[in-house]
Protein backbone atom coordinates (compact mmCIF):
# COMPACT_ATOMS: atom_id res chain seq x y z
CA UNK A 1 0.00 0.00 0.00
CA UNK A 2 1.47 3.39 -0.95
CA UNK A 3 1.64 6.06 1.69
CA UNK A 4 -0.56 9.17 1.53
CA UNK A 5 1.57 12.25 0.91
CA UNK A 6 0.28 14.89 3.30
CA UNK A 7 1.41 18.52 3.03
CA UNK A 8 0.67 20.81 5.98
CA UNK A 9 0.90 24.53 5.18
CA UNK A 10 0.97 27.49 7.57
CA UNK A 11 2.54 30.92 7.83
CA UNK A 12 1.33 32.87 10.86
CA UNK A 13 1.64 32.31 14.61
CA UNK A 14 -1.92 31.03 15.20
CA UNK A 15 -1.86 28.73 12.16
CA UNK A 16 1.37 27.14 13.39
CA UNK A 17 -0.01 26.70 16.92
CA UNK A 18 -3.20 25.12 15.58
CA UNK A 19 -1.39 22.88 13.05
CA UNK A 20 1.37 21.64 15.39
CA UNK A 21 -0.78 18.99 17.15
CA UNK A 22 -2.09 17.75 13.80
CA UNK A 23 1.43 17.36 12.45
CA UNK A 24 2.49 15.46 15.57
CA UNK A 25 -0.52 13.16 15.20
CA UNK A 26 0.19 12.41 11.51
CA UNK A 27 3.81 11.66 12.41
CA UNK A 28 2.61 8.84 14.69
CA UNK A 29 1.65 6.85 11.58
CA UNK A 30 4.74 6.84 9.34
CA UNK A 31 3.61 3.60 7.72
CA UNK A 32 0.44 5.33 6.46
CA UNK A 33 1.48 8.95 5.85
CA UNK A 34 4.49 10.74 4.49
CA UNK A 35 4.16 14.16 6.07
CA UNK A 36 5.66 17.40 4.70
CA UNK A 37 5.56 20.88 6.20
CA UNK A 38 5.59 24.14 4.27
CA UNK A 39 5.97 27.40 6.20
CA UNK A 40 5.23 30.44 4.08
CA UNK A 41 6.90 32.68 6.66
CA UNK A 42 4.02 35.18 6.47
CA UNK A 43 5.10 35.87 10.06
CA UNK A 44 8.77 35.52 10.95
CA UNK A 45 9.74 35.92 14.63
CA UNK A 46 6.21 35.05 15.78
CA UNK A 47 6.26 31.90 13.64
CA UNK A 48 9.80 30.82 14.48
CA UNK A 49 9.13 30.66 18.21
CA UNK A 50 6.22 28.25 17.58
CA UNK A 51 8.40 26.07 15.34
CA UNK A 52 10.99 25.93 18.09
CA UNK A 53 8.50 25.16 20.90
CA UNK A 54 6.96 22.27 18.96
CA UNK A 55 10.28 21.23 17.40
CA UNK A 56 9.02 21.56 13.84
CA UNK A 57 11.53 21.80 11.01
CA UNK A 58 9.70 22.81 7.82
CA UNK A 59 10.64 21.03 4.62
CA UNK A 60 9.99 24.31 2.79
CA UNK A 61 10.20 27.87 4.08
CA UNK A 62 9.17 30.60 1.63
CA UNK A 63 10.32 33.32 4.03
CA UNK A 64 7.96 35.86 2.41
CA UNK A 65 7.63 38.37 5.26
CA UNK A 66 8.59 41.98 4.67
CA UNK A 67 7.83 44.89 7.00
CA UNK A 68 4.25 46.10 6.65
CA UNK A 69 3.57 44.37 3.37
CA UNK A 70 0.03 44.51 2.02
CA UNK A 71 -2.53 41.88 1.13
CA UNK A 72 -1.45 41.76 -2.54
CA UNK A 73 2.17 41.15 -1.57
CA UNK A 74 1.40 38.24 0.72
CA UNK A 75 -1.20 36.61 -1.51
CA UNK A 76 0.77 36.74 -4.75
CA UNK A 77 4.02 35.60 -3.17
CA UNK A 78 2.38 32.59 -1.54
CA UNK A 79 0.42 31.76 -4.71
CA UNK A 80 3.51 31.76 -6.90
CA UNK A 81 5.85 30.02 -4.48
CA UNK A 82 3.44 27.27 -3.48
CA UNK A 83 3.25 26.20 -7.14
CA UNK A 84 6.85 24.89 -6.95
CA UNK A 85 6.20 23.22 -3.60
CA UNK A 86 3.18 21.37 -5.03
CA UNK A 87 5.16 20.34 -8.10
CA UNK A 88 8.03 19.05 -5.94
CA UNK A 89 6.03 17.26 -3.22
CA UNK A 90 3.14 16.08 -5.40
CA UNK A 91 0.91 15.81 -2.32
CA UNK A 92 -2.18 13.62 -2.21
CA UNK A 93 -3.67 15.89 0.42
CA UNK A 94 -3.04 19.47 1.51
CA UNK A 95 -3.99 20.95 4.90
CA UNK A 96 -4.70 24.63 5.45
CA UNK A 97 -5.96 26.29 8.63
CA UNK A 98 -8.22 29.23 9.35
CA UNK A 99 -8.61 32.34 7.26
CA UNK A 100 -5.25 33.95 6.53
CA UNK A 101 -3.73 34.99 3.21
CA UNK A 102 -1.41 31.97 3.50
CA UNK A 103 -4.30 29.53 3.76
CA UNK A 104 -6.44 31.16 1.06
CA UNK A 105 -3.67 31.41 -1.54
CA UNK A 106 -2.50 27.86 -0.79
CA UNK A 107 -6.04 26.46 -1.11
CA UNK A 108 -6.56 28.29 -4.40
CA UNK A 109 -3.28 26.97 -5.81
CA UNK A 110 -4.16 23.43 -4.70
CA UNK A 111 -7.42 23.79 -6.60
CA UNK A 112 -5.44 24.84 -9.70
CA UNK A 113 -3.43 21.62 -9.29
CA UNK A 114 -6.57 19.56 -8.54
CA UNK A 115 -5.11 18.46 -5.20
CA UNK A 116 -7.73 17.77 -2.49
CA UNK A 117 -7.57 20.21 0.41
CA UNK A 118 -8.60 19.72 4.03
CA UNK A 119 -9.60 22.85 5.93
CA UNK A 120 -8.96 23.00 9.68
CA UNK A 121 -11.29 25.34 11.62
CA UNK A 122 -13.87 25.37 8.83
CA UNK A 123 -17.26 27.06 9.01
CA UNK A 124 -16.59 30.13 11.17
CA UNK A 125 -18.72 33.02 9.91
CA UNK A 126 -19.75 36.56 10.77
CA UNK A 127 -21.36 37.07 7.35
CA UNK A 128 -20.01 40.62 7.55
CA UNK A 129 -17.51 40.92 4.70
CA UNK A 130 -15.46 43.68 6.33
CA UNK A 131 -15.30 42.23 9.84
CA UNK A 132 -12.94 40.57 10.26
CA UNK A 133 -11.24 41.91 7.17
CA UNK A 134 -10.09 40.17 5.03
CA UNK A 135 -10.60 36.97 7.03
CA UNK A 136 -14.37 36.61 6.63
CA UNK A 137 -14.18 36.47 2.86
CA UNK A 138 -10.97 34.40 2.99
CA UNK A 139 -12.79 31.65 4.87
CA UNK A 140 -15.78 31.80 2.54
CA UNK A 141 -13.44 31.45 -0.47
CA UNK A 142 -11.62 28.54 1.17
CA UNK A 143 -14.94 26.76 1.75
CA UNK A 144 -15.60 26.83 -2.00
CA UNK A 145 -12.19 25.31 -2.75
CA UNK A 146 -11.76 22.44 -0.31
CA UNK A 147 -12.89 18.83 -0.13
CA UNK A 148 -12.78 18.14 3.62
CA UNK A 149 -14.23 20.65 6.08
CA UNK A 150 -13.08 20.02 9.67
CA UNK A 151 -15.47 22.16 11.70
CA UNK A 152 -14.62 22.90 15.35
CA UNK A 153 -18.26 23.05 16.54
CA UNK A 154 -21.78 22.11 15.45
CA UNK A 155 -22.53 25.79 14.85
CA UNK A 156 -19.66 25.93 12.34
CA UNK A 157 -21.02 22.78 10.69
CA UNK A 158 -24.47 24.40 10.36
CA UNK A 159 -22.91 27.41 8.62
CA UNK A 160 -21.32 25.19 6.01
CA UNK A 161 -24.48 23.16 5.60
CA UNK A 162 -26.42 26.39 4.91
CA UNK A 163 -23.90 27.14 2.14
CA UNK A 164 -24.90 23.88 0.44
CA UNK A 165 -21.76 22.00 1.34
CA UNK A 166 -22.43 18.31 1.31
CA UNK A 167 -23.02 17.10 4.87
CA UNK A 168 -20.72 14.11 4.49
CA UNK A 169 -17.81 16.42 3.71
CA UNK A 170 -18.20 18.23 7.06
CA UNK A 171 -16.61 16.62 10.11
CA UNK A 172 -17.00 18.14 13.59
CA UNK A 173 -13.79 17.61 15.55
CA UNK A 174 -13.30 20.41 18.09
CA UNK A 175 -10.59 23.00 17.61
CA UNK A 176 -6.96 21.87 17.43
CA UNK A 177 -6.03 24.95 19.51
CA UNK A 178 -7.31 23.08 22.58
CA UNK A 179 -5.03 20.14 21.67
CA UNK A 180 -2.09 22.57 21.56
CA UNK A 181 -3.10 24.30 24.78
CA UNK A 182 -3.43 21.04 26.72
CA UNK A 183 -0.05 19.82 25.40
CA UNK A 184 1.61 23.00 26.60
CA UNK A 185 -0.17 23.09 29.98
CA UNK A 186 0.95 19.52 30.63
CA UNK A 187 4.54 20.52 29.88
CA UNK A 188 4.39 23.63 32.07
CA UNK A 189 2.62 21.97 34.99
CA UNK A 190 4.93 18.94 35.03
CA UNK A 191 8.18 20.87 35.30
CA UNK A 192 9.16 23.43 37.93
CA UNK A 193 12.34 24.03 35.98
CA UNK A 194 10.31 24.99 32.90
CA UNK A 195 7.99 27.23 34.94
CA UNK A 196 11.00 29.02 36.43
CA UNK A 197 12.57 29.53 33.02
CA UNK A 198 9.24 30.90 31.72
CA UNK A 199 9.14 33.40 34.61
CA UNK A 200 12.71 34.46 33.72
CA UNK A 201 11.71 34.81 30.06
CA UNK A 202 8.76 37.07 30.97
CA UNK A 203 11.04 39.17 33.18
CA UNK A 204 13.59 39.45 30.36
CA UNK A 205 10.74 40.57 28.08
CA UNK A 206 10.09 43.49 30.45
CA UNK A 207 7.48 42.38 32.97
CA UNK A 208 8.20 41.13 36.49
CA UNK A 209 5.40 38.68 37.23
CA UNK A 210 6.46 38.60 40.90
CA UNK A 211 4.63 41.95 41.21
CA UNK A 212 1.36 40.00 41.22
CA UNK A 213 -0.28 39.01 44.51
CA UNK A 214 -3.79 38.56 45.92
CA UNK A 215 -4.10 42.33 45.93
CA UNK A 216 -2.35 43.05 42.65
CA UNK A 217 -3.87 41.53 39.53
CA UNK A 218 -3.16 41.28 35.83
CA UNK A 219 -5.13 42.39 32.80
CA UNK A 220 -3.55 40.84 29.71
CA UNK A 221 -4.11 42.62 26.40
CA UNK A 222 -3.55 41.75 22.72
CA UNK A 223 -4.78 43.35 19.51
CA UNK A 224 -3.95 43.11 15.83
CA UNK A 225 -7.08 43.19 13.63
CA UNK A 226 -6.71 45.17 10.43
CA UNK A 227 -10.24 46.61 10.74
CA UNK A 228 -9.21 48.19 14.07
CA UNK A 229 -6.19 50.07 12.64
CA UNK A 230 -6.29 53.82 13.20
CA UNK A 231 -9.20 55.11 15.26
CA UNK A 232 -10.06 51.65 16.63
CA UNK A 233 -6.61 51.19 18.19
CA UNK A 234 -6.57 54.80 19.36
CA UNK A 235 -9.82 54.26 21.27
CA UNK A 236 -8.55 50.98 22.70
CA UNK A 237 -5.37 52.65 23.96
CA UNK A 238 -7.25 55.57 25.49
CA UNK A 239 -9.53 53.10 27.27
CA UNK A 240 -6.49 51.20 28.63
CA UNK A 241 -4.94 54.45 29.86
CA UNK A 242 -8.14 55.55 31.63
CA UNK A 243 -8.71 52.09 33.16
CA UNK A 244 -5.12 51.92 34.42
CA UNK A 245 -5.74 55.23 36.19
CA UNK A 246 -9.07 54.02 37.60
CA UNK A 247 -7.53 50.78 38.91
CA UNK A 248 -3.97 51.29 40.15
CA UNK A 249 -4.05 47.84 41.81
CA UNK A 250 -4.11 46.20 38.37
CA UNK A 251 -1.24 45.75 35.94
CA UNK A 252 -2.17 46.26 32.28
CA UNK A 253 0.27 44.12 30.29
CA UNK A 254 0.20 44.47 26.52
CA UNK A 255 2.52 42.31 24.38
CA UNK A 256 2.29 44.45 21.25
CA UNK A 257 1.97 42.67 17.89
CA UNK A 258 4.85 43.41 15.49
CA UNK A 259 2.54 44.88 12.85
CA UNK A 260 3.79 48.49 12.43
CA UNK A 261 0.22 49.80 12.12
CA UNK A 262 -0.55 48.44 15.58
CA UNK A 263 2.73 49.55 17.14
CA UNK A 264 2.42 53.11 15.87
CA UNK A 265 -0.86 53.81 17.72
CA UNK A 266 0.00 51.82 20.82
CA UNK A 267 3.44 53.33 21.44
CA UNK A 268 2.30 56.86 20.50
CA UNK A 269 -0.58 56.81 23.00
CA UNK A 270 0.72 54.52 25.74
CA UNK A 271 4.49 54.53 25.24
CA UNK A 272 5.19 57.69 27.20
CA UNK A 273 2.39 57.01 29.63
CA UNK A 274 2.94 58.22 33.16
CA UNK A 275 0.94 55.23 34.40
CA UNK A 276 3.31 52.93 36.25
CA UNK A 277 0.89 50.02 35.82
CA UNK A 278 0.92 49.87 32.00
CA UNK A 279 3.54 47.58 30.46
CA UNK A 280 4.18 47.44 26.72
CA UNK A 281 6.38 44.53 25.72
CA UNK A 282 7.17 42.57 22.54
CA UNK A 283 4.97 39.59 21.64
CA UNK A 284 5.58 36.72 24.02
CA UNK A 285 6.48 33.20 22.99
CA UNK A 286 3.60 30.75 23.24
CA UNK A 287 4.71 29.12 26.52
CA UNK A 288 5.09 32.36 28.50
CA UNK A 289 1.89 33.68 26.99
CA UNK A 290 -0.10 30.64 28.11
CA UNK A 291 1.57 30.87 31.51
CA UNK A 292 0.36 34.47 31.82
CA UNK A 293 -3.11 33.60 30.58
CA UNK A 294 -3.36 31.17 33.49
CA UNK A 295 -2.27 33.89 35.92
CA UNK A 296 -4.32 36.80 34.58
CA UNK A 297 -7.62 38.12 35.92
CA UNK A 298 -9.12 39.48 32.70
CA UNK A 299 -8.19 39.35 29.00
CA UNK A 300 -8.82 42.25 26.66
CA UNK A 301 -8.28 41.11 23.08
CA UNK A 302 -9.44 41.03 19.48
CA UNK A 303 -7.79 37.65 18.92
CA UNK A 304 -9.67 34.58 17.77
CA UNK A 305 -7.40 31.94 19.28
CA UNK A 306 -7.28 33.65 22.65
CA UNK A 307 -11.08 33.48 22.99
CA UNK A 308 -10.90 29.72 22.47
CA UNK A 309 -7.99 29.19 24.86
CA UNK A 310 -9.55 31.45 27.50
CA UNK A 311 -12.76 29.43 27.52
CA UNK A 312 -10.71 26.33 28.38
CA UNK A 313 -8.84 28.20 31.12
CA UNK A 314 -11.97 29.82 32.57
CA UNK A 315 -10.78 33.38 31.96
CA UNK A 316 -13.16 36.17 30.93
CA UNK A 317 -12.40 37.89 27.63
CA UNK A 318 -13.58 41.35 26.66
CA UNK A 319 -13.52 41.08 22.88
CA UNK A 320 -12.60 44.29 21.09
CA UNK A 321 -14.77 43.59 18.07
CA UNK A 322 -18.34 44.39 17.05
CA UNK A 323 -19.18 40.99 15.55
CA UNK A 324 -17.91 37.51 16.21
CA UNK A 325 -17.47 34.22 14.38
CA UNK A 326 -17.18 32.56 17.78
CA UNK A 327 -20.68 32.94 19.28
CA UNK A 328 -20.32 29.79 21.37
CA UNK A 329 -18.23 31.53 24.05
CA UNK A 330 -20.56 34.51 23.96
CA UNK A 331 -23.53 32.20 24.59
CA UNK A 332 -21.62 30.40 27.34
CA UNK A 333 -21.10 33.84 28.91
CA UNK A 334 -17.28 33.74 29.05
CA UNK A 335 -16.75 36.49 26.46
CA UNK A 336 -18.35 39.88 25.95
CA UNK A 337 -18.20 41.94 22.75
CA UNK A 338 -17.03 45.43 23.66
CA UNK A 339 -16.06 46.71 20.21
CA UNK A 340 -13.63 49.60 20.02
CA UNK A 341 -15.78 52.22 21.75
CA UNK A 342 -13.64 53.83 24.46
CA UNK A 343 -16.43 54.29 27.01
CA UNK A 344 -17.80 50.79 26.48
CA UNK A 345 -14.36 49.24 27.06
CA UNK A 346 -13.84 51.32 30.21
CA UNK A 347 -17.25 50.44 31.63
CA UNK A 348 -16.89 46.73 30.83
CA UNK A 349 -13.50 46.55 32.56
CA UNK A 350 -14.93 48.39 35.58
CA UNK A 351 -17.92 46.12 35.82
CA UNK A 352 -15.77 42.98 35.73
CA UNK A 353 -13.53 44.36 38.45
CA UNK A 354 -16.24 45.77 40.71
CA UNK A 355 -19.10 43.31 40.29
CA UNK A 356 -17.92 40.01 41.82
CA UNK A 357 -21.01 38.03 40.73
CA UNK A 358 -20.57 39.18 37.16
CA UNK A 359 -16.89 38.16 37.31
CA UNK A 360 -17.67 34.72 38.72
CA UNK A 361 -20.31 34.14 36.04
CA UNK A 362 -17.80 34.96 33.32
CA UNK A 363 -15.16 32.63 34.73
CA UNK A 364 -17.26 29.47 34.72
CA UNK A 365 -15.23 26.94 32.76
CA UNK A 366 -17.36 26.02 29.79
CA UNK A 367 -15.42 25.02 26.79
CA UNK A 368 -17.42 24.70 23.59
CA UNK A 369 -14.25 24.51 21.47
CA UNK A 370 -13.00 21.03 22.10
CA UNK A 371 -11.62 18.34 24.38
CA UNK A 372 -8.02 18.23 23.18
CA UNK A 373 -8.63 15.36 20.73
CA UNK A 374 -9.41 17.25 17.51
CA UNK A 375 -6.18 16.17 15.80
CA UNK A 376 -6.76 12.53 16.74
CA UNK A 377 -10.21 12.70 15.12
CA UNK A 378 -8.88 14.34 11.96
CA UNK A 379 -6.12 11.77 11.45
CA UNK A 380 -8.47 8.90 12.32
CA UNK A 381 -10.83 10.14 9.63
CA UNK A 382 -8.12 9.56 7.01
CA UNK A 383 -6.94 6.28 8.55
CA UNK A 384 -10.52 4.98 8.37
CA UNK A 385 -10.80 6.02 4.73
CA UNK A 386 -7.88 3.79 3.69
C1 LIG B 1 -2.15 37.88 10.08
C2 LIG B 1 -3.43 37.34 9.42
C3 LIG B 1 -4.58 37.34 10.42
C4 LIG B 1 -4.18 36.60 11.70
C5 LIG B 1 -2.91 37.23 12.26
C6 LIG B 1 -2.45 36.49 13.48
C7 LIG B 1 -3.83 37.81 7.03
C8 LIG B 1 -4.32 38.78 6.04
N1 LIG B 1 -3.82 38.21 8.32
O1 LIG B 1 -2.38 39.26 10.39
O2 LIG B 1 -5.70 36.69 9.84
O3 LIG B 1 -5.23 36.73 12.63
O4 LIG B 1 -1.89 37.16 11.26
O5 LIG B 1 -1.49 37.24 14.18
O6 LIG B 1 -3.44 36.73 6.67
N2 LIG B 1 5.40 41.19 11.60
C9 LIG B 1 6.70 41.06 12.04
N3 LIG B 1 7.08 39.87 12.59
C10 LIG B 1 6.23 38.82 12.74
C11 LIG B 1 4.91 38.97 12.30
C12 LIG B 1 4.51 40.16 11.73
O7 LIG B 1 7.51 41.98 11.94
O8 LIG B 1 6.65 37.78 13.25
C13 LIG B 1 4.99 42.50 10.99
C14 LIG B 1 5.51 42.68 9.57
O9 LIG B 1 5.78 44.03 9.35
C15 LIG B 1 4.32 42.23 8.73
C16 LIG B 1 3.18 42.79 9.56
O10 LIG B 1 3.57 42.53 10.90
O11 LIG B 1 4.35 42.72 7.41
C17 LIG B 1 1.82 42.26 9.31
O12 LIG B 1 1.79 40.85 9.23
P1 LIG B 1 0.59 40.18 8.41
O13 LIG B 1 0.79 38.70 8.37
O14 LIG B 1 0.37 40.88 7.14
O15 LIG B 1 -0.69 40.57 9.24
P2 LIG B 1 -1.19 40.25 10.68
O16 LIG B 1 -1.81 41.50 11.17
O17 LIG B 1 -0.12 39.64 11.48
N1 LIG C 1 -0.09 34.38 21.54
C1 LIG C 1 1.26 34.24 21.86
N2 LIG C 1 1.96 35.35 22.29
C2 LIG C 1 1.39 36.58 22.41
C3 LIG C 1 0.03 36.72 22.04
C4 LIG C 1 -0.68 35.60 21.61
O1 LIG C 1 1.81 33.15 21.79
O2 LIG C 1 2.08 37.53 22.80
C5 LIG C 1 -0.84 33.20 21.06
C6 LIG C 1 -2.17 32.93 21.73
O3 LIG C 1 -2.02 32.10 22.86
C7 LIG C 1 -2.97 32.26 20.61
C8 LIG C 1 -2.41 32.87 19.35
O4 LIG C 1 -1.16 33.45 19.70
O5 LIG C 1 -2.74 30.87 20.55
C9 LIG C 1 -3.35 33.91 18.79
O6 LIG C 1 -2.73 34.61 17.77
P1 LIG C 1 -3.28 35.98 17.21
O7 LIG C 1 -4.06 36.68 18.26
O8 LIG C 1 -2.11 36.69 16.62
O9 LIG C 1 -4.19 35.51 15.99
P2 LIG C 1 -5.72 35.09 15.84
O10 LIG C 1 -5.99 33.95 16.76
O11 LIG C 1 -6.57 36.29 16.12
O12 LIG C 1 -5.81 34.70 14.40
CSV table of C-alpha atoms in Angstrom, one decimal, residues 21 176-189 286 290 309 311-313 367 369-373:
chain,number,residue,atom,x,y,z
A,21,UNK,CA,-0.8,19.0,17.2
A,176,UNK,CA,-7.0,21.9,17.4
A,177,UNK,CA,-6.0,24.9,19.5
A,178,UNK,CA,-7.3,23.1,22.6
A,179,UNK,CA,-5.0,20.1,21.7
A,180,UNK,CA,-2.1,22.6,21.6
A,181,UNK,CA,-3.1,24.3,24.8
A,182,UNK,CA,-3.4,21.0,26.7
A,183,UNK,CA,-0.1,19.8,25.4
A,184,UNK,CA,1.6,23.0,26.6
A,185,UNK,CA,-0.2,23.1,30.0
A,186,UNK,CA,1.0,19.5,30.6
A,187,UNK,CA,4.5,20.5,29.9
A,188,UNK,CA,4.4,23.6,32.1
A,189,UNK,CA,2.6,22.0,35.0
A,286,UNK,CA,3.6,30.8,23.2
A,290,UNK,CA,-0.1,30.6,28.1
A,309,UNK,CA,-8.0,29.2,24.9
A,311,UNK,CA,-12.8,29.4,27.5
A,312,UNK,CA,-10.7,26.3,28.4
A,313,UNK,CA,-8.8,28.2,31.1
A,367,UNK,CA,-15.4,25.0,26.8
A,369,UNK,CA,-14.2,24.5,21.5
A,370,UNK,CA,-13.0,21.0,22.1
A,371,UNK,CA,-11.6,18.3,24.4
A,372,UNK,CA,-8.0,18.2,23.2
A,373,UNK,CA,-8.6,15.4,20.7
